[in-house]
C-alpha positions in Angstrom: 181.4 96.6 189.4 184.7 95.2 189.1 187.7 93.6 190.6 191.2 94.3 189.2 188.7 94.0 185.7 186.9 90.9 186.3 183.0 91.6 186.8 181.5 91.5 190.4 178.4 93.3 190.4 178.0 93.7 194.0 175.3 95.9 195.6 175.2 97.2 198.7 172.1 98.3 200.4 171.1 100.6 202.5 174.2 102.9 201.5 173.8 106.1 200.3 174.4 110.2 200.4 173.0 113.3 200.6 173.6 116.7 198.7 174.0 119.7 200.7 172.7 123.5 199.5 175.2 126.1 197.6 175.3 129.5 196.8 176.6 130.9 193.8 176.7 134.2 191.5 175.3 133.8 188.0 175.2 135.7 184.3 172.6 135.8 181.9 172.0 136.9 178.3 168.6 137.1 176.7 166.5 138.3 173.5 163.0 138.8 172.6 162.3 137.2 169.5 158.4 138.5 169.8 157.1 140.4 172.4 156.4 137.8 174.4 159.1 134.9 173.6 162.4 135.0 174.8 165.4 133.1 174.2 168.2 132.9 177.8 171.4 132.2 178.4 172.1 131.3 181.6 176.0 130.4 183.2 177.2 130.7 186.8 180.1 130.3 189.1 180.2 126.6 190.0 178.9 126.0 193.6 180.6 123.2 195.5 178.2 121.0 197.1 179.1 119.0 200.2 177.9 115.1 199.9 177.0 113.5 203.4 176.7 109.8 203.8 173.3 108.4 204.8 172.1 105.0 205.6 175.2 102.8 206.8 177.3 105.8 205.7 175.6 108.1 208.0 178.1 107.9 210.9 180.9 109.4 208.5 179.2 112.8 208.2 180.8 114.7 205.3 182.3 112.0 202.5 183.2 114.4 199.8 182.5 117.6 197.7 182.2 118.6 193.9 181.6 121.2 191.8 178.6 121.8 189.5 178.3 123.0 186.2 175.0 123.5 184.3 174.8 126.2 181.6 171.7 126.4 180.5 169.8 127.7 177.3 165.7 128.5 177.8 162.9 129.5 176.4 160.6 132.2 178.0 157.2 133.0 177.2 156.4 136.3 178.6 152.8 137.3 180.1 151.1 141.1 179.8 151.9 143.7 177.4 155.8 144.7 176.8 155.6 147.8 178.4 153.9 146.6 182.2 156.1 146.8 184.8 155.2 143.4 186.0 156.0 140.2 183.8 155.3 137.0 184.8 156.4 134.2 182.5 156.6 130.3 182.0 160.2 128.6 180.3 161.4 125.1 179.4 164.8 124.7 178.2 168.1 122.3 178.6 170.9 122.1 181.1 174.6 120.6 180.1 175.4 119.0 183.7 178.9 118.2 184.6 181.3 118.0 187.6 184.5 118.9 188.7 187.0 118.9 191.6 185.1 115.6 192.9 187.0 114.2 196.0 186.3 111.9 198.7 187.3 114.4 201.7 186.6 111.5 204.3 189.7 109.6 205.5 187.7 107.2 207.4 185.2 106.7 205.2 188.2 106.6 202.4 190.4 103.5 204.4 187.0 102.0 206.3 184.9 101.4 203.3 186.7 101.8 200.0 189.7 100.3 201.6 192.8 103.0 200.0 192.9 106.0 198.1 189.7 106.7 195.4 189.3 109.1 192.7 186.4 110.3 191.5 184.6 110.7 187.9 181.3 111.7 187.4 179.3 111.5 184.0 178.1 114.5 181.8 174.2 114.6 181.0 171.7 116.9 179.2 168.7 117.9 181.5 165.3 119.2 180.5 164.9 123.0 182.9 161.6 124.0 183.7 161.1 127.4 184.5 158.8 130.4 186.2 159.3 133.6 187.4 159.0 137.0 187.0 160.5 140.2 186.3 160.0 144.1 187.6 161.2 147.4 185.2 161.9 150.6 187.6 162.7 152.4 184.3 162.9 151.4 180.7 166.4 149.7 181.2 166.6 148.5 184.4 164.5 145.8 185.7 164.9 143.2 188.8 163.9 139.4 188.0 162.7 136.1 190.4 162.6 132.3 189.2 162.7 129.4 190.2 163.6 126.3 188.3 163.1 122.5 188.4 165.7 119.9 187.4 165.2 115.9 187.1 168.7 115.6 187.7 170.3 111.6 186.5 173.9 110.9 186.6 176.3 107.9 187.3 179.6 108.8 189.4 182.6 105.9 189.4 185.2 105.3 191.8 188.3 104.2 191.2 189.9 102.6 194.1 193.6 100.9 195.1 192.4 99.0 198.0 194.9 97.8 200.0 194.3 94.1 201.0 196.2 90.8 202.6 197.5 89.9 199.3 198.5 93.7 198.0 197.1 96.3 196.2 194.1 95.7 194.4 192.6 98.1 191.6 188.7 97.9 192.7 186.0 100.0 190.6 182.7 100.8 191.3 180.0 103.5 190.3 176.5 104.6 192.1 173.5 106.4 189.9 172.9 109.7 191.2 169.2 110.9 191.2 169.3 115.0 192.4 165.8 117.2 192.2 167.3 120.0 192.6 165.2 123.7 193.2 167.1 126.6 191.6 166.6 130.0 193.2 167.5 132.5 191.5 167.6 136.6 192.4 168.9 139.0 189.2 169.3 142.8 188.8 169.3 143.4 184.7 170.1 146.1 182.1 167.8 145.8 179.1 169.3 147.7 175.9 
Protein backbone atom coordinates (compact mmCIF):
# COMPACT_ATOMS: atom_id res chain seq x y z
CA UNK A 1 0.00 0.00 0.00
CA UNK A 2 2.82 2.14 0.70
CA UNK A 3 6.40 3.04 0.35
CA UNK A 4 8.29 4.64 3.24
CA UNK A 5 4.45 6.50 3.47
CA UNK A 6 3.94 7.50 -0.03
CA UNK A 7 0.91 5.55 -1.68
CA UNK A 8 1.65 2.65 -4.17
CA UNK A 9 -1.24 0.53 -4.43
CA UNK A 10 0.31 -2.31 -6.04
CA UNK A 11 -1.55 -5.69 -6.44
CA UNK A 12 -0.13 -8.71 -6.98
CA UNK A 13 -2.05 -11.56 -8.55
CA UNK A 14 -2.15 -14.81 -8.30
CA UNK A 15 -0.67 -14.65 -4.65
CA UNK A 16 -2.36 -16.03 -1.92
CA UNK A 17 -2.61 -18.58 1.32
CA UNK A 18 -4.36 -21.13 2.84
CA UNK A 19 -5.60 -21.79 6.45
CA UNK A 20 -4.79 -25.08 7.99
CA UNK A 21 -7.30 -27.06 10.64
CA UNK A 22 -6.83 -26.68 14.73
CA UNK A 23 -7.90 -28.26 17.56
CA UNK A 24 -8.76 -26.67 20.62
CA UNK A 25 -10.68 -27.21 24.15
CA UNK A 26 -13.64 -24.93 24.81
CA UNK A 27 -16.08 -23.51 27.89
CA UNK A 28 -19.52 -22.68 27.74
CA UNK A 29 -22.19 -21.09 29.87
CA UNK A 30 -25.87 -21.05 29.10
CA UNK A 31 -29.51 -20.24 30.44
CA UNK A 32 -33.02 -21.00 29.46
CA UNK A 33 -34.92 -17.97 29.44
CA UNK A 34 -38.13 -20.20 28.23
CA UNK A 35 -38.24 -23.68 27.85
CA UNK A 36 -37.19 -23.59 24.64
CA UNK A 37 -34.78 -20.30 24.20
CA UNK A 38 -31.49 -20.21 25.39
CA UNK A 39 -28.94 -17.72 25.74
CA UNK A 40 -24.71 -19.24 25.34
CA UNK A 41 -21.67 -18.28 26.17
CA UNK A 42 -19.13 -19.71 24.39
CA UNK A 43 -14.91 -19.10 24.86
CA UNK A 44 -12.08 -21.47 24.02
CA UNK A 45 -8.35 -21.92 24.18
CA UNK A 46 -7.04 -20.11 21.02
CA UNK A 47 -6.00 -22.70 18.27
CA UNK A 48 -3.00 -21.77 16.21
CA UNK A 49 -3.64 -22.16 12.65
CA UNK A 50 -0.79 -22.74 10.24
CA UNK A 51 -1.10 -20.37 6.86
CA UNK A 52 0.43 -22.01 3.65
CA UNK A 53 1.12 -20.02 0.59
CA UNK A 54 -0.80 -20.81 -2.59
CA UNK A 55 -0.59 -19.52 -6.00
CA UNK A 56 3.04 -18.05 -6.69
CA UNK A 57 3.57 -18.58 -2.93
CA UNK A 58 2.84 -22.18 -3.12
CA UNK A 59 6.53 -23.33 -3.39
CA UNK A 60 7.16 -21.77 0.22
CA UNK A 61 4.99 -24.30 2.02
CA UNK A 62 4.23 -22.97 5.50
CA UNK A 63 4.56 -18.86 5.66
CA UNK A 64 3.33 -18.18 9.08
CA UNK A 65 0.94 -19.01 12.04
CA UNK A 66 -1.55 -17.14 14.40
CA UNK A 67 -3.72 -17.54 16.97
CA UNK A 68 -7.55 -17.18 16.93
CA UNK A 69 -9.88 -15.75 19.26
CA UNK A 70 -13.65 -15.72 18.79
CA UNK A 71 -15.87 -15.69 21.96
CA UNK A 72 -19.04 -15.96 21.07
CA UNK A 73 -22.52 -15.08 22.55
CA UNK A 74 -25.81 -17.21 20.89
CA UNK A 75 -29.12 -17.66 20.87
CA UNK A 76 -30.61 -21.23 20.97
CA UNK A 77 -33.98 -22.23 20.19
CA UNK A 78 -34.60 -25.58 21.55
CA UNK A 79 -36.96 -28.38 19.81
CA UNK A 80 -39.21 -31.07 21.87
CA UNK A 81 -40.46 -30.85 25.37
CA UNK A 82 -37.82 -29.93 28.30
CA UNK A 83 -37.78 -33.12 29.73
CA UNK A 84 -36.81 -35.49 26.20
CA UNK A 85 -33.68 -36.75 26.24
CA UNK A 86 -33.13 -35.68 22.76
CA UNK A 87 -32.92 -31.83 21.86
CA UNK A 88 -32.24 -30.63 18.66
CA UNK A 89 -32.08 -26.95 18.24
CA UNK A 90 -31.29 -24.03 15.73
CA UNK A 91 -28.90 -20.61 17.01
CA UNK A 92 -27.72 -17.37 15.53
CA UNK A 93 -25.48 -15.28 17.47
CA UNK A 94 -22.13 -13.01 17.20
CA UNK A 95 -18.44 -13.75 17.28
CA UNK A 96 -15.66 -10.99 18.44
CA UNK A 97 -12.72 -12.23 16.07
CA UNK A 98 -9.22 -11.36 16.74
CA UNK A 99 -5.60 -12.60 16.43
CA UNK A 100 -2.59 -12.98 18.22
CA UNK A 101 1.00 -14.27 18.12
CA UNK A 102 0.85 -13.61 14.06
CA UNK A 103 4.38 -14.30 12.63
CA UNK A 104 5.76 -14.97 9.32
CA UNK A 105 7.66 -18.35 10.20
CA UNK A 106 9.08 -18.53 6.55
CA UNK A 107 12.70 -17.19 6.21
CA UNK A 108 12.65 -17.59 2.52
CA UNK A 109 9.54 -16.43 1.90
CA UNK A 110 10.45 -13.51 4.60
CA UNK A 111 13.92 -12.29 2.55
CA UNK A 112 12.56 -13.66 -1.16
CA UNK A 113 9.31 -11.79 -1.22
CA UNK A 114 8.94 -9.14 1.53
CA UNK A 115 12.57 -8.41 1.17
CA UNK A 116 13.61 -8.16 5.41
CA UNK A 117 12.07 -8.70 8.60
CA UNK A 118 7.87 -8.17 8.73
CA UNK A 119 5.55 -8.03 11.46
CA UNK A 120 2.27 -8.85 11.51
CA UNK A 121 -1.24 -7.07 12.57
CA UNK A 122 -4.33 -8.35 11.91
CA UNK A 123 -7.76 -6.40 12.32
CA UNK A 124 -10.57 -7.21 14.94
CA UNK A 125 -14.19 -7.89 13.49
CA UNK A 126 -17.71 -8.86 14.66
CA UNK A 127 -19.18 -12.03 12.88
CA UNK A 128 -22.73 -13.20 12.62
CA UNK A 129 -22.54 -17.42 14.06
CA UNK A 130 -25.05 -19.62 12.77
CA UNK A 131 -25.71 -22.51 14.67
CA UNK A 132 -27.29 -26.36 14.85
CA UNK A 133 -26.89 -29.09 17.00
CA UNK A 134 -28.10 -31.12 19.45
CA UNK A 135 -27.91 -32.21 22.95
CA UNK A 136 -28.48 -35.79 24.88
CA UNK A 137 -29.45 -35.93 28.98
CA UNK A 138 -28.27 -39.42 30.61
CA UNK A 139 -29.80 -38.08 33.88
CA UNK A 140 -31.41 -34.89 34.91
CA UNK A 141 -27.86 -33.08 35.17
CA UNK A 142 -25.71 -34.48 32.91
CA UNK A 143 -26.15 -34.32 29.29
CA UNK A 144 -23.59 -34.62 26.18
CA UNK A 145 -24.03 -31.93 23.20
CA UNK A 146 -23.02 -31.82 19.09
CA UNK A 147 -22.97 -28.50 16.85
CA UNK A 148 -21.72 -27.34 14.27
CA UNK A 149 -21.34 -23.72 13.33
CA UNK A 150 -20.91 -21.47 10.29
CA UNK A 151 -18.82 -18.31 10.19
CA UNK A 152 -18.50 -15.71 7.11
CA UNK A 153 -15.32 -14.85 8.37
CA UNK A 154 -13.83 -10.90 6.74
CA UNK A 155 -10.65 -9.50 7.93
CA UNK A 156 -7.72 -7.32 6.61
CA UNK A 157 -4.09 -8.40 7.96
CA UNK A 158 -1.03 -5.65 7.37
CA UNK A 159 2.53 -6.13 7.10
CA UNK A 160 4.98 -4.08 8.16
CA UNK A 161 8.16 -4.60 6.36
CA UNK A 162 12.02 -3.10 6.54
CA UNK A 163 13.03 -4.23 3.20
CA UNK A 164 16.42 -4.18 2.66
CA UNK A 165 17.31 -2.61 -0.84
CA UNK A 166 20.34 -1.08 -3.03
CA UNK A 167 19.79 2.27 -1.52
CA UNK A 168 19.16 0.93 2.37
CA UNK A 169 16.49 0.17 4.44
CA UNK A 170 13.23 0.92 3.35
CA UNK A 171 9.91 0.85 5.62
CA UNK A 172 7.41 -0.95 3.04
CA UNK A 173 3.64 -1.63 4.12
CA UNK A 174 1.24 -3.60 2.77
CA UNK A 175 -2.17 -5.47 3.86
CA UNK A 176 -4.25 -8.49 2.10
CA UNK A 177 -8.26 -8.98 2.94
CA UNK A 178 -8.71 -12.27 4.50
CA UNK A 179 -11.99 -14.08 3.51
CA UNK A 180 -12.19 -17.58 5.99
CA UNK A 181 -15.55 -19.91 6.02
CA UNK A 182 -14.72 -21.60 8.60
CA UNK A 183 -16.87 -25.00 10.02
CA UNK A 184 -16.78 -25.21 13.75
CA UNK A 185 -17.08 -28.63 15.30
CA UNK A 186 -17.73 -28.85 18.35
CA UNK A 187 -18.09 -32.07 21.04
CA UNK A 188 -19.28 -31.06 24.88
CA UNK A 189 -19.92 -33.05 28.04
CA UNK A 190 -22.31 -30.59 30.43
CA UNK A 191 -23.59 -30.30 33.97
CA UNK A 192 -27.09 -28.65 34.03
CA UNK A 193 -27.94 -27.18 37.64
Amino acid sequence: TNVNGTPVNITVPNTGATLGSGDTIGFTGGYFVTDHIATEFVIGVPPQFDLHGSGAFQQYGKLGSAKQWSPTLLFKYYFNQPQAKFRPYLGLGVSRVSFTDEHITNGAFEANVLHGPTTVTTDSSWEPVFNAGFTYAFTDHWFAGFSISYLPLSTTAKLNTQAQTPIGTVNVQSETKIRLNPIVTYVNLGYRF
